[in-house]
mmCIF file of C-alpha atoms and ligand atoms in Angstrom:
data_model
loop_
_atom_site.group_PDB
_atom_site.id
_atom_site.type_symbol
_atom_site.label_atom_id
_atom_site.label_comp_id
_atom_site.label_asym_id
_atom_site.label_seq_id
_atom_site.Cartn_x
_atom_site.Cartn_y
_atom_site.Cartn_z
ATOM 1 C CA MET A 142 8.792 6.285 29.253
ATOM 2 C CA SER A 143 11.657 4.888 31.316
ATOM 3 C CA TYR A 144 10.634 1.356 32.194
ATOM 4 C CA SER A 145 12.623 1.335 35.438
ATOM 5 C CA ASN A 146 10.448 4.244 36.697
ATOM 6 C CA LEU A 147 7.165 2.755 35.505
ATOM 7 C CA ILE A 148 4.283 2.648 37.977
ATOM 8 C CA ILE A 149 0.876 1.387 36.919
ATOM 9 C CA GLU A 150 -2.029 1.942 39.267
ATOM 10 C CA THR A 151 -5.213 -0.047 38.885
ATOM 11 C CA GLU A 152 -8.230 0.005 41.155
ATOM 12 C CA ARG A 153 -6.552 -2.129 43.829
ATOM 13 C CA LEU A 154 -2.979 -2.662 42.648
ATOM 14 C CA LEU A 155 0.327 -0.932 42.242
ATOM 15 C CA ILE A 156 2.379 -2.560 39.492
ATOM 16 C CA ARG A 157 6.067 -1.616 39.394
ATOM 17 C CA PRO A 158 9.472 -2.873 38.225
ATOM 18 C CA PHE A 159 11.156 -5.584 40.301
ATOM 19 C CA SER A 160 13.964 -4.673 42.679
ATOM 20 C CA MET A 161 16.402 -6.883 44.546
ATOM 21 C CA ASP A 162 14.205 -6.353 47.667
ATOM 22 C CA ASP A 163 11.667 -8.676 46.028
ATOM 23 C CA ILE A 164 13.977 -11.715 46.226
ATOM 24 C CA LYS A 165 12.738 -12.841 49.651
ATOM 25 C CA PRO A 166 8.959 -12.577 49.067
ATOM 26 C CA ALA A 167 9.294 -14.027 45.542
ATOM 27 C CA TYR A 168 11.228 -16.944 47.027
ATOM 28 C CA VAL A 169 8.575 -17.459 49.730
ATOM 29 C CA MET A 170 5.794 -17.346 47.096
ATOM 30 C CA ASN A 171 7.575 -19.981 45.015
ATOM 31 C CA LEU A 172 8.050 -22.293 48.018
ATOM 32 C CA ASP A 173 4.308 -23.011 47.915
ATOM 33 C CA ALA A 174 3.908 -26.207 45.893
ATOM 34 C CA GLU A 175 0.425 -25.128 44.743
ATOM 35 C CA VAL A 176 1.803 -21.869 43.342
ATOM 36 C CA SER A 177 4.594 -23.690 41.497
ATOM 37 C CA LYS A 178 2.415 -26.597 40.300
ATOM 38 C CA TYR A 179 1.641 -25.365 36.777
ATOM 39 C CA THR A 180 4.378 -22.833 36.198
ATOM 40 C CA GLY A 181 6.586 -25.222 34.234
ATOM 41 C CA ASP A 182 9.759 -23.358 35.195
ATOM 42 C CA GLY A 183 11.411 -25.748 37.614
ATOM 43 C CA GLY A 184 8.884 -25.662 40.467
ATOM 44 C CA ILE A 185 10.420 -24.846 43.823
ATOM 45 C CA VAL A 186 13.919 -23.432 43.352
ATOM 46 C CA SER A 187 16.629 -22.029 45.626
ATOM 47 C CA LYS A 188 16.793 -18.435 46.830
ATOM 48 C CA LYS A 189 20.001 -18.061 44.822
ATOM 49 C CA GLU A 190 18.099 -19.073 41.662
ATOM 50 C CA ILE A 191 15.302 -16.576 42.430
ATOM 51 C CA GLU A 192 17.990 -13.904 42.880
ATOM 52 C CA ARG A 193 19.504 -14.873 39.517
ATOM 53 C CA ARG A 194 16.098 -14.799 37.801
ATOM 54 C CA ILE A 195 15.268 -11.334 39.157
ATOM 55 C CA GLN A 196 18.710 -9.952 38.346
ATOM 56 C CA GLU A 197 19.312 -11.587 34.962
ATOM 57 C CA ASP A 198 15.944 -12.647 33.542
ATOM 58 C CA VAL A 199 13.769 -9.784 34.806
ATOM 59 C CA ILE A 200 15.960 -6.702 35.349
ATOM 60 C CA GLY A 201 18.171 -8.003 32.511
ATOM 61 C CA ASP A 202 15.112 -7.931 30.221
ATOM 62 C CA TYR A 203 14.401 -4.269 31.102
ATOM 63 C CA LYS A 204 17.890 -3.382 29.863
ATOM 64 C CA LYS A 205 17.873 -5.686 26.850
ATOM 65 C CA TYR A 206 14.333 -5.284 25.515
ATOM 66 C CA GLY A 207 12.970 -2.220 27.340
ATOM 67 C CA PHE A 208 10.328 -4.205 29.227
ATOM 68 C CA GLY A 209 9.837 -7.333 31.337
ATOM 69 C CA ARG A 210 7.829 -8.875 34.155
ATOM 70 C CA LEU A 211 6.598 -6.524 36.908
ATOM 71 C CA ALA A 212 6.072 -6.872 40.656
ATOM 72 C CA VAL A 213 2.591 -6.356 42.101
ATOM 73 C CA GLU A 214 1.651 -4.772 45.434
ATOM 74 C CA LEU A 215 -1.721 -4.080 46.966
ATOM 75 C CA LYS A 216 -2.121 -0.303 46.800
ATOM 76 C CA GLY A 217 -0.967 1.434 49.954
ATOM 77 C CA ARG A 218 0.481 -1.744 51.464
ATOM 78 C CA ASN A 219 4.059 -1.666 50.104
ATOM 79 C CA LYS A 220 4.190 -5.477 50.082
ATOM 80 C CA PHE A 221 4.995 -7.822 47.190
ATOM 81 C CA ILE A 222 2.042 -10.162 46.478
ATOM 82 C CA GLY A 223 3.130 -11.602 43.138
ATOM 83 C CA PHE A 224 4.051 -10.690 39.597
ATOM 84 C CA THR A 225 2.500 -9.982 36.261
ATOM 85 C CA GLY A 226 3.739 -8.660 32.954
ATOM 86 C CA LEU A 227 5.235 -9.143 29.567
ATOM 87 C CA LYS A 228 8.395 -10.979 28.590
ATOM 88 C CA TYR A 229 10.047 -11.131 25.177
ATOM 89 C CA LEU A 230 10.796 -14.736 24.229
ATOM 90 C CA GLU A 231 13.671 -14.693 21.791
ATOM 91 C CA TYR A 232 13.285 -18.363 20.828
ATOM 92 C CA MET A 233 9.674 -17.793 19.697
ATOM 93 C CA ASP A 234 9.953 -14.141 18.695
ATOM 94 C CA GLU A 235 6.802 -13.491 20.709
ATOM 95 C CA VAL A 236 5.874 -11.410 23.752
ATOM 96 C CA ASP A 237 4.501 -13.569 26.558
ATOM 97 C CA LEU A 238 2.035 -12.478 29.234
ATOM 98 C CA GLY A 239 2.564 -14.160 32.616
ATOM 99 C CA TYR A 240 1.312 -13.830 36.198
ATOM 100 C CA ARG A 241 1.743 -15.533 39.550
ATOM 101 C CA PHE A 242 0.386 -14.649 42.979
ATOM 102 C CA MET A 243 0.697 -15.803 46.587
ATOM 103 C CA LYS A 244 -2.161 -18.176 47.334
ATOM 104 C CA GLU A 245 -3.831 -15.946 49.910
ATOM 105 C CA TYR A 246 -4.563 -13.463 47.084
ATOM 106 C CA TRP A 247 -6.183 -15.947 44.686
ATOM 107 C CA GLY A 248 -9.866 -15.802 43.811
ATOM 108 C CA LYS A 249 -10.238 -12.028 44.148
ATOM 109 C CA GLY A 250 -9.833 -11.006 40.520
ATOM 110 C CA ILE A 251 -6.256 -9.827 41.094
ATOM 111 C CA ALA A 252 -4.668 -11.826 38.255
ATOM 112 C CA THR A 253 -7.268 -10.512 35.815
ATOM 113 C CA GLU A 254 -6.891 -6.909 37.047
ATOM 114 C CA SER A 255 -3.092 -7.044 36.776
ATOM 115 C CA ALA A 256 -3.066 -8.827 33.421
ATOM 116 C CA ARG A 257 -5.571 -6.361 31.946
ATOM 117 C CA ALA A 258 -3.208 -3.514 32.886
ATOM 118 C CA CYS A 259 -0.360 -5.347 31.137
ATOM 119 C CA VAL A 260 -2.411 -5.906 27.992
ATOM 120 C CA ASN A 261 -3.029 -2.146 27.918
ATOM 121 C CA LEU A 262 0.651 -1.444 28.560
ATOM 122 C CA GLY A 263 1.666 -3.756 25.720
ATOM 123 C CA PHE A 264 -0.717 -2.448 23.102
ATOM 124 C CA GLU A 265 -1.030 1.218 24.084
ATOM 125 C CA THR A 266 2.409 2.088 25.492
ATOM 126 C CA LEU A 267 4.870 -0.463 24.121
ATOM 127 C CA GLY A 268 3.282 -0.509 20.671
ATOM 128 C CA LEU A 269 2.893 -4.275 20.385
ATOM 129 C CA SER A 270 0.457 -5.767 17.894
ATOM 130 C CA LYS A 271 0.273 -9.284 19.386
ATOM 131 C CA MET A 272 0.990 -11.103 22.618
ATOM 132 C CA ILE A 273 0.819 -14.739 23.631
ATOM 133 C CA ALA A 274 0.443 -16.687 26.869
ATOM 134 C CA MET A 275 1.505 -20.265 27.550
ATOM 135 C CA VAL A 276 -0.476 -22.373 29.942
ATOM 136 C CA LEU A 277 -0.616 -25.991 31.030
ATOM 137 C CA PRO A 278 -3.984 -27.554 30.065
ATOM 138 C CA GLU A 279 -4.826 -28.373 33.725
ATOM 139 C CA ASN A 280 -4.399 -24.743 34.828
ATOM 140 C CA ARG A 281 -8.097 -23.812 34.638
ATOM 141 C CA GLY A 282 -7.662 -20.590 36.620
ATOM 142 C CA SER A 283 -5.013 -19.232 34.284
ATOM 143 C CA ILE A 284 -6.978 -20.225 31.167
ATOM 144 C CA ARG A 285 -10.014 -18.403 32.593
ATOM 145 C CA VAL A 286 -7.941 -15.238 33.132
ATOM 146 C CA LEU A 287 -6.879 -15.394 29.458
ATOM 147 C CA GLU A 288 -10.439 -15.967 28.257
ATOM 148 C CA LYS A 289 -11.647 -12.962 30.244
ATOM 149 C CA LEU A 290 -9.079 -10.842 28.380
ATOM 150 C CA ASN A 291 -10.207 -12.197 24.962
ATOM 151 C CA PHE A 292 -7.132 -14.379 24.357
ATOM 152 C CA GLU A 293 -7.842 -17.217 21.926
ATOM 153 C CA TYR A 294 -6.349 -20.702 21.767
ATOM 154 C CA GLU A 295 -3.699 -20.815 19.016
ATOM 155 C CA LYS A 296 -1.788 -24.122 19.236
ATOM 156 C CA ASP A 297 -0.195 -26.781 21.418
ATOM 157 C CA ILE A 298 3.573 -26.822 21.943
ATOM 158 C CA ILE A 299 6.093 -28.731 24.030
ATOM 159 C CA GLU A 300 7.588 -26.349 26.588
ATOM 160 C CA ASN A 301 9.978 -27.524 29.326
ATOM 161 C CA ASN A 302 9.162 -31.127 28.282
ATOM 162 C CA GLN A 303 5.431 -30.614 28.897
ATOM 163 C CA LEU A 304 2.493 -30.113 26.586
ATOM 164 C CA ALA A 305 1.424 -26.477 26.848
ATOM 165 C CA LYS A 306 -1.326 -24.469 25.207
ATOM 166 C CA VAL A 307 -0.433 -21.239 23.455
ATOM 167 C CA TYR A 308 -3.109 -18.554 23.621
ATOM 168 C CA SER A 309 -2.785 -15.287 21.745
ATOM 169 C CA LEU A 310 -4.324 -11.848 21.565
ATOM 170 C CA ILE A 311 -4.015 -9.293 18.810
ATOM 171 C CA LYS A 312 -4.493 -5.593 19.394
ATOM 172 C CA GLU A 313 -7.723 -5.252 17.409
ATOM 173 C CA ILE A 314 -9.382 -8.041 19.394
ATOM 174 C CA ALA A 315 -8.068 -6.733 22.719
ATOM 175 C CA SER A 316 -9.717 -3.381 22.241
ATOM 176 C CA THR A 317 -13.128 -5.060 22.118
ATOM 177 C CA ALA A 318 -12.548 -6.810 25.495
ATOM 178 C CA LYS A 319 -14.709 -5.586 28.317
ATOM 179 C CA GLY A 320 -13.066 -2.871 30.352
ATOM 180 C CA LEU A 321 -10.049 -2.285 28.113
HETATM 181 C C1 COA B 185 -3.700 -18.675 37.966
HETATM 182 C C2 COA B 185 -3.753 -17.510 38.945
HETATM 183 C C3 COA B 185 -2.788 -16.428 38.487
HETATM 184 C C4 COA B 185 -5.189 -16.965 38.989
HETATM 185 O O1 COA B 185 -5.196 -15.851 39.853
HETATM 186 P P1 COA B 185 -6.516 -15.243 40.511
HETATM 187 O O2 COA B 185 -6.175 -13.878 41.001
HETATM 188 O O3 COA B 185 -7.093 -16.208 41.476
HETATM 189 O O4 COA B 185 -7.470 -15.131 39.245
HETATM 190 P P2 COA B 185 -8.810 -14.240 39.187
HETATM 191 O O5 COA B 185 -9.348 -14.104 40.580
HETATM 192 O O6 COA B 185 -8.515 -13.028 38.396
HETATM 193 O O7 COA B 185 -9.771 -15.239 38.433
HETATM 194 C C5 COA B 185 -10.061 -15.162 37.070
HETATM 195 C C6 COA B 185 -11.114 -16.198 36.732
HETATM 196 O O8 COA B 185 -10.587 -17.515 36.880
HETATM 197 C C7 COA B 185 -11.413 -18.278 37.724
HETATM 198 N N1 COA B 185 -10.533 -19.156 38.472
HETATM 199 C C8 COA B 185 -9.508 -18.809 39.281
HETATM 200 N N2 COA B 185 -8.908 -19.904 39.775
HETATM 201 C C9 COA B 185 -9.578 -20.972 39.251
HETATM 202 C C10 COA B 185 -9.419 -22.382 39.349
HETATM 203 N N3 COA B 185 -8.454 -22.913 40.096
HETATM 204 N N4 COA B 185 -10.267 -23.171 38.653
HETATM 205 C C11 COA B 185 -11.237 -22.657 37.874
HETATM 206 N N5 COA B 185 -11.441 -21.300 37.731
HETATM 207 C C12 COA B 185 -10.611 -20.485 38.406
HETATM 208 C C13 COA B 185 -12.116 -17.258 38.599
HETATM 209 O O9 COA B 185 -13.330 -17.781 39.103
HETATM 210 C C14 COA B 185 -12.345 -16.140 37.612
HETATM 211 O O10 COA B 185 -13.398 -16.413 36.729
HETATM 212 P P3 COA B 185 -14.835 -15.706 36.880
HETATM 213 O O11 COA B 185 -14.564 -14.210 36.942
HETATM 214 O O12 COA B 185 -15.544 -16.145 35.669
HETATM 215 O O13 COA B 185 -15.389 -16.228 38.168
HETATM 216 C C15 COA B 185 -3.351 -17.947 40.381
HETATM 217 O O14 COA B 185 -4.109 -19.085 40.724
HETATM 218 C C16 COA B 185 -1.880 -18.286 40.529
HETATM 219 O O15 COA B 185 -1.066 -17.416 40.849
HETATM 220 N N6 COA B 185 -1.517 -19.552 40.288
HETATM 221 C C17 COA B 185 -0.136 -20.021 40.435
HETATM 222 C C18 COA B 185 0.772 -19.525 39.324
HETATM 223 C C19 COA B 185 0.254 -19.846 37.940
HETATM 224 O O16 COA B 185 -0.236 -20.945 37.694
HETATM 225 N N7 COA B 185 0.372 -18.872 37.043
HETATM 226 C C20 COA B 185 -0.069 -19.017 35.674
HETATM 227 C C21 COA B 185 0.894 -19.780 34.864
HETATM 228 S S1 COA B 185 0.322 -19.903 33.167
#
């Protein structure tokens, strides 16, 4: 599989690699203070910084590790609505699941649908045996997404100067999750 040609289709979503065309909508998404509230990665940042993140942190990861975060569109709409996906964290030697969506798409099961596809990608295609997710304790929605995918609380850590909860999922447990 060439990661830069990857397309995952779920019931409602098309999940694909980021391109530089995603800079503008990703920037607009991040401008929403509610979206950036619990992300712990600097909150609202400049368009230049979003461009750097997509180029270096996301597309850079595809080249360096063979996988990285993915952009999400509603099927048939050809419009960026957020991101999902796996990121290798060198400093922890763990693979992290993350997701973020424009507010108008919250509450429809989209984060869960996209994250479930990424859990499958990680365990079935990329050959991972474990993944983690980091979440701020107040982020009830994100914790609920993780619980629905059978992630379990592992430990507390300090991340970006904030207390964060680390959840984890191992392959054997994932395969018992509903719908996987
Ligand atoms: C967190 C986020 C990704 C959830 O996305 P979503 O598409 O609304 O999530 P889903 O619709 O798949 O919801 C999954 C579950 O969480 C629950 N949920 C969602 N938001 C919630 C909230 N704010 N409080 C409590 N429960 C919530 C849903 O009810 C659902 O549970 P249920 O099926 O038992 O009813 C979305 O709010 C978001 O993009 N937030 C900003 C970025 C962010 O915080 N990312 C995560 C960083 S760790």
